[in-house]
PDB file of C-alpha atoms and ligand atoms in Angstrom:
ATOM      1  CA  MET V   1     -17.597  15.524 -33.668  1.00 43.00           C
ATOM      2  CA  PHE V   2     -16.292  16.966 -29.394  1.00 46.00           C
ATOM      3  CA  CYS V   3     -16.266  13.148 -28.493  1.00 51.00           C
ATOM      4  CA  THR V   4     -14.553  12.311 -31.571  1.00 52.00           C
ATOM      5  CA  ALA V   5     -11.136  15.000 -30.840  1.00 54.00           C
ATOM      6  CA  LEU V   6     -10.867  14.529 -26.871  1.00 47.00           C
ATOM      7  CA  ARG V   7     -10.848  10.428 -27.209  1.00 56.00           C
ATOM      8  CA  ARG V   8      -8.014  11.167 -29.882  1.00 57.00           C
ATOM      9  CA  ALA V   9      -6.614  13.400 -27.470  1.00 51.00           C
ATOM     10  CA  LEU V  10      -7.180  11.528 -24.780  1.00 50.00           C
ATOM     11  CA  ALA V  11      -5.615   8.454 -26.585  1.00 52.00           C
ATOM     12  CA  ILE V  12      -2.255  10.585 -28.117  1.00 49.00           C
ATOM     13  CA  LEU V  13      -1.430  11.974 -24.249  1.00 49.00           C
ATOM     14  CA  SER V  14      -1.611   8.643 -22.740  1.00 51.00           C
ATOM     15  CA  PHE V  15       0.189   7.291 -26.024  1.00 47.00           C
ATOM     16  CA  VAL V  16       2.725   9.789 -24.430  1.00 48.00           C
ATOM     17  CA  ALA V  17       3.052   9.473 -20.961  1.00 48.00           C
ATOM     18  CA  VAL V  18       3.156   5.177 -21.938  1.00 46.00           C
ATOM     19  CA  ALA V  19       6.432   5.760 -23.752  1.00 46.00           C
ATOM     20  CA  LEU V  20       7.560   9.284 -21.078  1.00 49.00           C
ATOM     21  CA  GLY V  21       7.712   5.807 -18.915  1.00 47.00           C
ATOM     22  CA  ALA V  22       8.868   3.274 -21.088  1.00 46.00           C
ATOM     23  CA  ALA V  23      11.346   5.110 -22.352  1.00 43.00           C
ATOM     24  CA  ALA V  24      12.266   5.999 -17.941  1.00 45.00           C
ATOM     25  CA  GLN V  25      11.921   2.145 -17.325  1.00 49.00           C
ATOM     26  CA  GLY V  26      15.222   1.257 -18.322  1.00 54.00           C
ATOM     27  CA  THR V  27      17.411   4.747 -17.439  1.00 75.00           C
ATOM     28  CA  VAL V  28      16.307   4.941 -13.917  1.00 93.00           C
ATOM     29  CA  SER V  29      20.118   5.862 -12.085  1.00 92.00           C
ATOM     30  CA  SER V  30      18.064   6.040  -8.931  1.00 95.00           C
ATOM     31  CA  PRO V  31      15.099   5.434  -6.929  1.00 97.00           C
ATOM     32  CA  ARG V  32      11.717   6.427  -7.978  1.00 98.00           C
ATOM     33  CA  LEU V  33       8.537   6.313  -6.314  1.00 98.00           C
ATOM     34  CA  TYR V  34       4.976   6.012  -7.995  1.00 98.00           C
ATOM     35  CA  VAL V  35       1.740   6.603  -5.731  1.00 98.00           C
ATOM     36  CA  PHE V  36      -1.043   4.969  -6.697  1.00 98.00           C
ATOM     37  CA  ASP V  37      -4.936   5.707  -5.889  1.00 98.00           C
ATOM     38  CA  GLY V  38      -7.161   3.224  -4.732  1.00 98.00           C
ATOM     39  CA  GLY V  39      -9.571   5.175  -3.873  1.00 98.00           C
ATOM     40  CA  VAL V  40     -11.477   6.542  -0.798  1.00 98.00           C
ATOM     41  CA  LEU V  41     -12.091   3.431   1.986  1.00 98.00           C
ATOM     42  CA  ALA V  42     -15.305   4.607   4.652  1.00 98.00           C
ATOM     43  CA  SER V  43     -14.614   4.632   7.990  1.00 98.00           C
ATOM     44  CA  GLU V  44     -15.202   4.893  11.838  1.00 98.00           C
ATOM     45  CA  THR V  45     -12.869   6.346  14.280  1.00 98.00           C
ATOM     46  CA  ALA V  46     -14.357   4.916  17.588  1.00 98.00           C
ATOM     47  CA  ARG V  47     -12.358   0.900  15.763  1.00 98.00           C
ATOM     48  CA  TYR V  48      -8.973   3.767  16.758  1.00 98.00           C
ATOM     49  CA  ARG V  49     -10.199   4.990  19.422  1.00 98.00           C
ATOM     50  CA  LEU V  50     -10.168   7.998  18.210  1.00 98.00           C
ATOM     51  CA  THR V  51     -13.479  10.722  18.125  1.00 98.00           C
ATOM     52  CA  ASP V  52     -14.630  12.515  14.481  1.00 98.00           C
ATOM     53  CA  ALA V  53     -13.088  16.420  16.697  1.00 98.00           C
ATOM     54  CA  ASP V  54      -9.933  14.741  16.649  1.00 98.00           C
ATOM     55  CA  VAL V  55      -9.446  13.782  12.921  1.00 98.00           C
ATOM     56  CA  GLU V  56      -9.626  16.541   9.878  1.00 98.00           C
ATOM     57  CA  GLU V  57     -11.323  13.494   7.897  1.00 98.00           C
ATOM     58  CA  VAL V  58     -13.339  10.329   8.713  1.00 98.00           C
ATOM     59  CA  GLU V  59     -13.118   9.266   5.786  1.00 98.00           C
ATOM     60  CA  LEU V  60      -9.698   6.862   4.433  1.00 98.00           C
ATOM     61  CA  SER V  61      -7.575   6.994   1.766  1.00 98.00           C
ATOM     62  CA  VAL V  62      -6.141   4.011   0.023  1.00 98.00           C
ATOM     63  CA  ALA V  63      -2.519   4.211  -2.001  1.00 98.00           C
ATOM     64  CA  SER V  64       0.083   1.466  -3.647  1.00 98.00           C
ATOM     65  CA  TYR V  65       3.170   2.658  -4.653  1.00 98.00           C
ATOM     66  CA  LEU V  66       5.500   1.409  -6.772  1.00 98.00           C
ATOM     67  CA  VAL V  67       9.158   1.548  -6.620  1.00 98.00           C
ATOM     68  CA  VAL V  68      11.579   1.428  -9.578  1.00 98.00           C
ATOM     69  CA  HIS V  69      14.726   0.303  -9.197  1.00 98.00           C
ATOM     70  CA  PRO V  70      17.435   0.479 -11.031  1.00 97.00           C
ATOM     71  CA  ARG V  71      17.727  -3.711 -10.324  1.00 97.00           C
ATOM     72  CA  GLY V  72      13.704  -3.856  -9.831  1.00 98.00           C
ATOM     73  CA  VAL V  73      10.365  -2.788  -9.482  1.00 98.00           C
ATOM     74  CA  LEU V  74       8.983  -3.208  -6.308  1.00 98.00           C
ATOM     75  CA  MET V  75       5.215  -3.066  -5.961  1.00 98.00           C
ATOM     76  CA  TRP V  76       3.867  -1.903  -2.569  1.00 98.00           C
ATOM     77  CA  ASP V  77       0.665  -3.302  -1.034  1.00 98.00           C
ATOM     78  CA  ALA V  78      -1.759  -3.652  -3.935  1.00 98.00           C
ATOM     79  CA  GLY V  79      -5.202  -1.912  -3.333  1.00 98.00           C
ATOM     80  CA  ALA V  80      -8.371  -2.616  -2.047  1.00 98.00           C
ATOM     81  CA  VAL V  81     -10.605  -3.401  -4.336  1.00 98.00           C
ATOM     82  CA  GLY V  82      -8.985  -5.492  -7.767  1.00 98.00           C
ATOM     83  CA  ASP V  83      -9.260  -4.352 -11.412  1.00 98.00           C
ATOM     84  CA  ALA V  84     -11.088  -7.189 -12.205  1.00 98.00           C
ATOM     85  CA  GLU V  85     -14.873  -7.161  -9.364  1.00 98.00           C
ATOM     86  CA  ARG V  86     -14.267  -3.366 -10.376  1.00 98.00           C
ATOM     87  CA  GLY V  87     -18.916  -3.068 -10.503  1.00 98.00           C
ATOM     88  CA  GLY V  88     -18.672   0.475 -11.968  1.00 98.00           C
ATOM     89  CA  PRO V  89     -16.646   3.796 -12.844  1.00 98.00           C
ATOM     90  CA  VAL V  90     -14.521   6.161 -11.025  1.00 98.00           C
ATOM     91  CA  GLY V  91     -16.452   7.096  -7.953  1.00 98.00           C
ATOM     92  CA  TYR V  92     -18.687   4.625  -7.794  1.00 98.00           C
ATOM     93  CA  GLU V  93     -19.330   3.031  -4.277  1.00 98.00           C
ATOM     94  CA  GLN V  94     -18.521  -1.080  -4.248  1.00 98.00           C
ATOM     95  CA  ARG V  95     -19.037  -2.930  -1.207  1.00 98.00           C
ATOM     96  CA  LEU V  96     -16.567  -5.401  -0.393  1.00 98.00           C
ATOM     97  CA  VAL V  97     -17.238  -8.799   1.810  1.00 98.00           C
ATOM     98  CA  ARG V  98     -14.321  -9.615   4.097  1.00 98.00           C
ATOM     99  CA  HIS V  99     -13.686 -13.209   5.274  1.00 98.00           C
ATOM    100  CA  ASP V 100     -15.323 -12.035   8.659  1.00 98.00           C
ATOM    101  CA  LYS V 101     -18.586 -11.404   6.897  1.00 98.00           C
ATOM    102  CA  GLN V 102     -18.431  -8.024   7.676  1.00 98.00           C
ATOM    103  CA  GLU V 103     -18.884  -5.316   5.158  1.00 98.00           C
ATOM    104  CA  ARG V 104     -16.659  -2.166   3.694  1.00 98.00           C
ATOM    105  CA  PHE V 105     -17.298  -0.111   1.265  1.00 98.00           C
ATOM    106  CA  VAL V 106     -14.578   1.895  -1.389  1.00 98.00           C
ATOM    107  CA  LYS V 107     -15.762   4.551  -3.552  1.00 98.00           C
ATOM    108  CA  LEU V 108     -13.138   3.319  -6.484  1.00 98.00           C
ATOM    109  CA  ALA V 109     -10.705   5.117  -7.886  1.00 98.00           C
ATOM    110  CA  PRO V 110      -9.518   4.511 -11.792  1.00 98.00           C
ATOM    111  CA  PRO V 111      -8.499   0.859 -12.956  1.00 98.00           C
ATOM    112  CA  LEU V 112      -4.509   0.016 -11.228  1.00 98.00           C
ATOM    113  CA  ALA V 113      -3.085  -1.223 -13.991  1.00 98.00           C
ATOM    114  CA  ALA V 114      -4.772   2.601 -15.663  1.00 98.00           C
ATOM    115  CA  GLN V 115      -2.134   3.918 -13.310  1.00 98.00           C
ATOM    116  CA  LEU V 116       0.590   1.315 -13.917  1.00 98.00           C
ATOM    117  CA  ALA V 117       0.051   2.096 -17.404  1.00 98.00           C
ATOM    118  CA  ALA V 118       0.443   5.551 -17.235  1.00 97.00           C
ATOM    119  CA  ALA V 119       3.386   5.485 -15.461  1.00 97.00           C
ATOM    120  CA  GLY V 120       4.708   3.556 -18.460  1.00 97.00           C
ATOM    121  CA  TYR V 121       4.676  -0.614 -16.554  1.00 98.00           C
ATOM    122  CA  GLU V 122       2.360  -3.563 -16.723  1.00 97.00           C
ATOM    123  CA  PRO V 123       2.043  -5.775 -14.196  1.00 97.00           C
ATOM    124  CA  ALA V 124       4.719  -7.946 -15.717  1.00 97.00           C
ATOM    125  CA  ASP V 125       7.237  -5.237 -15.714  1.00 97.00           C
ATOM    126  CA  VAL V 126       6.898  -6.007 -11.116  1.00 97.00           C
ATOM    127  CA  THR V 127       9.825  -8.282 -10.175  1.00 97.00           C
ATOM    128  CA  HIS V 128       8.966  -7.900  -6.625  1.00 98.00           C
ATOM    129  CA  LEU V 129       5.827  -7.930  -4.143  1.00 98.00           C
ATOM    130  CA  ALA V 130       5.257  -6.855  -0.823  1.00 98.00           C
ATOM    131  CA  LEU V 131       2.562  -5.713   1.488  1.00 98.00           C
ATOM    132  CA  SER V 132       2.727  -4.134   4.213  1.00 98.00           C
ATOM    133  CA  HIS V 133       0.549  -6.805   6.168  1.00 98.00           C
ATOM    134  CA  TYR V 134      -2.360  -9.178   4.335  1.00 98.00           C
ATOM    135  CA  HIS V 135      -6.198  -7.240   5.265  1.00 98.00           C
ATOM    136  CA  TRP V 136      -8.126  -6.858   2.544  1.00 98.00           C
ATOM    137  CA  ASP V 137      -7.425  -3.366   1.929  1.00 98.00           C
ATOM    138  CA  HIS V 138      -4.295  -4.144   0.626  1.00 98.00           C
ATOM    139  CA  THR V 139      -4.364  -7.150  -1.211  1.00 98.00           C
ATOM    140  CA  ALA V 140      -6.959  -6.986  -4.022  1.00 98.00           C
ATOM    141  CA  ASP V 141      -4.905  -7.160  -6.518  1.00 98.00           C
ATOM    142  CA  ALA V 142      -1.705  -9.615  -5.702  1.00 98.00           C
ATOM    143  CA  ASN V 143      -2.552 -12.412  -7.733  1.00 97.00           C
ATOM    144  CA  THR V 144      -1.979 -10.324 -10.722  1.00 97.00           C
ATOM    145  CA  PHE V 145       1.688  -9.640  -9.601  1.00 97.00           C
ATOM    146  CA  ALA V 146       1.736 -13.435  -8.688  1.00 96.00           C
ATOM    147  CA  HIS V 147       5.042 -13.973 -11.294  1.00 96.00           C
ATOM    148  CA  ALA V 148       7.371 -11.399  -8.956  1.00 97.00           C
ATOM    149  CA  GLN V 149       9.345 -12.652  -6.411  1.00 98.00           C
ATOM    150  CA  TRP V 150       6.885 -12.248  -3.370  1.00 98.00           C
ATOM    151  CA  LEU V 151       8.530 -10.540  -0.184  1.00 98.00           C
ATOM    152  CA  VAL V 152       6.932 -12.048   2.941  1.00 98.00           C
ATOM    153  CA  PRO V 153       7.441 -12.635   6.487  1.00 98.00           C
ATOM    154  CA  LYS V 154       7.164 -16.082   7.699  1.00 97.00           C
ATOM    155  CA  LEU V 155       4.106 -15.223  10.546  1.00 98.00           C
ATOM    156  CA  GLU V 156       2.434 -13.452   7.640  1.00 98.00           C
ATOM    157  CA  HIS V 157       2.257 -16.175   5.672  1.00 98.00           C
ATOM    158  CA  ASP V 158       1.502 -18.652   7.603  1.00 97.00           C
ATOM    159  CA  ALA V 159      -1.664 -16.798   8.872  1.00 98.00           C
ATOM    160  CA  MET V 160      -2.543 -15.877   5.396  1.00 98.00           C
ATOM    161  CA  PHE V 161      -2.707 -19.330   4.807  1.00 98.00           C
ATOM    162  CA  ARG V 162      -3.736 -21.302   7.932  1.00 97.00           C
ATOM    163  CA  ALA V 163      -6.682 -23.664   8.210  1.00 96.00           C
ATOM    164  CA  ASP V 164      -9.526 -20.535   9.049  1.00 96.00           C
ATOM    165  CA  PRO V 165      -7.010 -17.273   7.849  1.00 98.00           C
ATOM    166  CA  PRO V 166      -7.813 -14.017  10.000  1.00 98.00           C
ATOM    167  CA  GLY V 167     -11.339 -12.018   9.728  1.00 98.00           C
ATOM    168  CA  GLY V 168      -9.725  -9.200   8.266  1.00 98.00           C
ATOM    169  CA  THR V 169      -9.037 -10.563   4.721  1.00 98.00           C
ATOM    170  CA  ARG V 170      -9.883 -11.343   1.494  1.00 98.00           C
ATOM    171  CA  PRO V 171      -7.934 -14.869   0.923  1.00 98.00           C
ATOM    172  CA  GLU V 172      -9.071 -15.444  -2.826  1.00 98.00           C
ATOM    173  CA  THR V 173      -7.362 -11.979  -3.248  1.00 98.00           C
ATOM    174  CA  TYR V 174      -3.500 -13.780  -2.787  1.00 98.00           C
ATOM    175  CA  SER V 175      -4.855 -16.809  -3.672  1.00 97.00           C
ATOM    176  CA  ALA V 176      -2.349 -17.503  -6.606  1.00 97.00           C
ATOM    177  CA  LEU V 177       0.500 -16.322  -4.242  1.00 97.00           C
ATOM    178  CA  ARG V 178      -0.223 -19.657  -1.802  1.00 94.00           C
ATOM    179  CA  ASN V 179       2.439 -22.325  -4.072  1.00 81.00           C
ATOM    180  CA  SER V 180       3.928 -19.596  -5.881  1.00 79.00           C
ATOM    181  CA  SER V 181       8.053 -20.549  -6.034  1.00 77.00           C
ATOM    182  CA  ARG V 182       9.310 -17.312  -6.326  1.00 92.00           C
ATOM    183  CA  THR V 183       8.657 -16.454  -2.280  1.00 97.00           C
ATOM    184  CA  THR V 184      11.129 -15.752  -0.528  1.00 97.00           C
ATOM    185  CA  VAL V 185      10.197 -15.558   3.394  1.00 97.00           C
ATOM    186  CA  LEU V 186      11.830 -12.980   5.490  1.00 98.00           C
ATOM    187  CA  THR V 187      12.725 -13.665   8.878  1.00 97.00           C
ATOM    188  CA  ALA V 188      15.258 -10.762   9.942  1.00 97.00           C
ATOM    189  CA  ALA V 189      13.928  -7.168  10.950  1.00 97.00           C
ATOM    190  CA  GLU V 190      15.363  -5.927   8.305  1.00 98.00           C
ATOM    191  CA  HIS V 191      15.363  -6.738   4.735  1.00 98.00           C
ATOM    192  CA  ASP V 192      16.926  -5.017   1.881  1.00 98.00           C
ATOM    193  CA  VAL V 193      15.823  -5.468  -1.264  1.00 98.00           C
ATOM    194  CA  PHE V 194      17.729  -4.434  -3.771  1.00 98.00           C
ATOM    195  CA  GLY V 195      20.969  -4.711  -1.558  1.00 97.00           C
ATOM    196  CA  ASP V 196      22.380  -0.974  -1.776  1.00 97.00           C
ATOM    197  CA  GLY V 197      20.300  -0.088   1.376  1.00 98.00           C
ATOM    198  CA  SER V 198      18.152   2.069  -0.650  1.00 98.00           C
ATOM    199  CA  VAL V 199      14.272   0.185  -0.310  1.00 98.00           C
ATOM    200  CA  VAL V 200      14.146  -2.035   2.773  1.00 98.00           C
ATOM    201  CA  ILE V 201      11.053  -3.856   4.550  1.00 98.00           C
ATOM    202  CA  ARG V 202      10.963  -2.690   8.439  1.00 98.00           C
ATOM    203  CA  GLN V 203       9.278  -4.660  10.834  1.00 98.00           C
ATOM    204  CA  ALA V 204       6.727  -3.882  12.617  1.00 98.00           C
ATOM    205  CA  SER V 205       4.306  -6.197  13.839  1.00 98.00           C
ATOM    206  CA  GLY V 206       1.320  -5.494  16.329  1.00 98.00           C
ATOM    207  CA  HIS V 207      -1.311  -5.101  14.128  1.00 98.00           C
ATOM    208  CA  THR V 208      -0.564  -8.670  12.220  1.00 98.00           C
ATOM    209  CA  GLU V 209       1.868 -10.186  12.702  1.00 98.00           C
ATOM    210  CA  GLY V 210       3.958  -9.853   9.986  1.00 98.00           C
ATOM    211  CA  HIS V 211       2.914  -5.797   9.557  1.00 98.00           C
ATOM    212  CA  THR V 212       5.808  -4.429   8.171  1.00 98.00           C
ATOM    213  CA  VAL V 213       6.942  -0.445   6.447  1.00 99.00           C
ATOM    214  CA  LEU V 214       8.961  -0.049   3.726  1.00 99.00           C
ATOM    215  CA  TYR V 215      11.614   2.629   3.712  1.00 98.00           C
ATOM    216  CA  VAL V 216      13.011   4.442   0.225  1.00 98.00           C
ATOM    217  CA  LYS V 217      15.376   6.831   0.349  1.00 98.00           C
ATOM    218  CA  LEU V 218      15.224   9.122  -2.851  1.00 98.00           C
ATOM    219  CA  ALA V 219      17.706  11.211  -3.989  1.00 98.00           C
ATOM    220  CA  ASN V 220      15.682  14.391  -4.093  1.00 98.00           C
ATOM    221  CA  THR V 221      12.999  13.807  -1.568  1.00 98.00           C
ATOM    222  CA  GLY V 222      14.845  11.542   0.510  1.00 98.00           C
ATOM    223  CA  GLY V 223      13.696   9.285   3.184  1.00 98.00           C
ATOM    224  CA  VAL V 224      10.125   7.803   3.445  1.00 98.00           C
ATOM    225  CA  VAL V 225       8.846   5.188   5.065  1.00 98.00           C
ATOM    226  CA  LEU V 226       5.325   4.479   4.023  1.00 99.00           C
ATOM    227  CA  SER V 227       3.704   3.567   6.759  1.00 98.00           C
ATOM    228  CA  GLY V 228       1.176   0.509   6.216  1.00 98.00           C
ATOM    229  CA  ASP V 229      -0.878   0.492   8.879  1.00 98.00           C
ATOM    230  CA  LEU V 230       1.530   1.379  11.948  1.00 98.00           C
ATOM    231  CA  TYR V 231      -0.747   4.398  12.046  1.00 98.00           C
ATOM    232  CA  HIS V 232      -3.982   5.024   9.426  1.00 98.00           C
ATOM    233  CA  TYR V 233      -4.477   8.334  11.488  1.00 98.00           C
ATOM    234  CA  PRO V 234      -2.316  10.938  11.993  1.00 98.00           C
ATOM    235  CA  ALA V 235      -4.161  11.559  15.583  1.00 98.00           C
ATOM    236  CA  GLU V 236      -2.616   8.171  16.463  1.00 98.00           C
ATOM    237  CA  ARG V 237       0.162   9.801  16.048  1.00 98.00           C
ATOM    238  CA  THR V 238      -0.224  12.959  17.773  1.00 97.00           C
ATOM    239  CA  LEU V 239      -2.823  11.227  20.526  1.00 98.00           C
ATOM    240  CA  ASN V 240      -0.734   7.560  21.167  1.00 96.00           C
ATOM    241  CA  ARG V 241      -3.969   5.710  19.781  1.00 98.00           C
ATOM    242  CA  LEU V 242      -3.964   2.417  19.379  1.00 98.00           C
ATOM    243  CA  PRO V 243      -6.531   0.954  17.215  1.00 98.00           C
ATOM    244  CA  THR V 244      -9.133  -1.678  18.979  1.00 98.00           C
ATOM    245  CA  PHE V 245      -8.109  -4.717  16.613  1.00 97.00           C
ATOM    246  CA  GLU V 246      -4.558  -5.173  16.633  1.00 98.00           C
ATOM    247  CA  VAL V 247      -2.838  -8.926  16.977  1.00 98.00           C
ATOM    248  CA  SER V 248      -0.915  -7.703  20.119  1.00 98.00           C
ATOM    249  CA  GLU V 249      -1.277  -3.820  20.716  1.00 98.00           C
ATOM    250  CA  ALA V 250       2.387  -4.681  22.818  1.00 98.00           C
ATOM    251  CA  GLU V 251       3.774  -5.697  19.533  1.00 98.00           C
ATOM    252  CA  THR V 252       2.246  -2.551  17.373  1.00 98.00           C
ATOM    253  CA  GLN V 253       2.990   0.316  20.714  1.00 98.00           C
ATOM    254  CA  ALA V 254       7.713  -1.458  20.398  1.00 98.00           C
ATOM    255  CA  ALA V 255       6.432  -1.068  16.382  1.00 98.00           C
ATOM    256  CA  ARG V 256       5.655   2.904  16.870  1.00 98.00           C
ATOM    257  CA  THR V 257       8.375   3.880  19.495  1.00 98.00           C
ATOM    258  CA  GLU V 258      11.545   1.845  17.643  1.00 98.00           C
ATOM    259  CA  LEU V 259      10.067   3.295  14.520  1.00 98.00           C
ATOM    260  CA  GLU V 260      10.058   6.533  15.803  1.00 98.00           C
ATOM    261  CA  GLN V 261      12.995   6.056  16.363  1.00 98.00           C
ATOM    262  CA  PHE V 262      14.327   5.076  13.418  1.00 98.00           C
ATOM    263  CA  LEU V 263      11.866   8.450  11.587  1.00 98.00           C
ATOM    264  CA  ARG V 264      15.110  10.366  14.100  1.00 98.00           C
ATOM    265  CA  ARG V 265      17.944   8.618  12.832  1.00 98.00           C
ATOM    266  CA  THR V 266      17.406   8.834   9.372  1.00 98.00           C
ATOM    267  CA  ASN V 267      16.104  12.264   9.826  1.00 98.00           C
ATOM    268  CA  ALA V 268      13.076  10.375   6.720  1.00 98.00           C
ATOM    269  CA  ALA V 269       9.665  11.070   6.318  1.00 98.00           C
ATOM    270  CA  LEU V 270       6.381   8.757   7.458  1.00 98.00           C
ATOM    271  CA  TRP V 271       3.672   8.426   5.311  1.00 98.00           C
ATOM    272  CA  ILE V 272       0.854   7.166   6.404  1.00 98.00           C
ATOM    273  CA  GLN V 273      -0.758   5.715   3.538  1.00 98.00           C
ATOM    274  CA  HIS V 274      -4.708   5.973   5.024  1.00 98.00           C
ATOM    275  CA  ASP V 275      -4.318   9.823   5.786  1.00 98.00           C
ATOM    276  CA  LEU V 276      -6.107  11.241   3.263  1.00 98.00           C
ATOM    277  CA  VAL V 277      -5.902  14.607   4.126  1.00 98.00           C
ATOM    278  CA  ALA V 278      -1.948  13.543   3.138  1.00 98.00           C
ATOM    279  CA  HIS V 279      -2.628  11.238   0.460  1.00 98.00           C
ATOM    280  CA  ARG V 280      -4.668  14.126  -1.272  1.00 98.00           C
ATOM    281  CA  LYS V 281      -1.273  16.124  -1.805  1.00 98.00           C
ATOM    282  CA  LEU V 282       0.879  13.625  -3.401  1.00 98.00           C
ATOM    283  CA  LYS V 283       2.013  13.407  -6.481  1.00 98.00           C
ATOM    284  CA  LYS V 284       0.773  10.648  -8.307  1.00 98.00           C
ATOM    285  CA  ALA V 285       1.372   8.358 -10.839  1.00 98.00           C
ATOM    286  CA  PRO V 286       2.864   9.577 -14.274  1.00 98.00           C
ATOM    287  CA  GLU V 287       4.242  11.978 -12.020  1.00 98.00           C
ATOM    288  CA  TYR V 288       6.671  10.231  -9.157  1.00 98.00           C
ATOM    289  CA  TYR V 289       9.218  11.010  -6.425  1.00 98.00           C
ATOM    290  CA  ASP V 290      13.006  10.344  -6.587  1.00 98.00           C
TER     291      ASP V 290
HETATM  292 ZN1   ZN I 301      -5.498  -1.020   6.003  1.00 78.37          ZN
END
């Protein structure tokens, strides 16, 4: 009895959320930023030249984002565990194996499709896809968005599809992007996604060959930069520590210097995507930043 009533209440709530989201979708006059929770990733601080004493939380968040703009809908990053491969409910500790056979563990959040739906969107509504970089914990549901225009730096694209892809990938998660006719290969330092300067992919290579960050200019929140993996822990930024597994430490260092100048110049906030402490405090979809 109770269960039936609860189920009915939940069904009504999710219907209202979908209706609100769908209504909003056609009417945005300035960008909106939705935050999706991709679960909690087990970590080792030594991989970032830190100790557990340097950080508030050893575990890392996994996040992906939807930018809804009057001219399109951009998905930024695609999670660590694909909806189709989930081995259990929310909280289940999922084991994943990278291309180099290293294993990783992620505690599951709700499925991405459910979080998208709560915001009023389906994968088919996504018009543009960009991945901060090719590591497995950013690509899990990439194939779901193969219909969208994929914006990818040339060097990143080349590395993803070379004969022996990088060890930190799971190539099967992005294989559908390989022959997509909707690929836009980026070579410039900046790519203005919708042409009005409010959503800009910025080159920040070094972590991978073509690593990028995303600048989003929001009317009320102000400027936000989604970090990709330019940093993982805030302590990397304050103590100036680099991960041990960069493709080019010199390039990462240069990208960090350039980004810090950009942040000062634009007064934008840096959102470190893997910072679990900060991520917990963010509003999650269906709430949004505008
Ligand atoms: Zn990552």
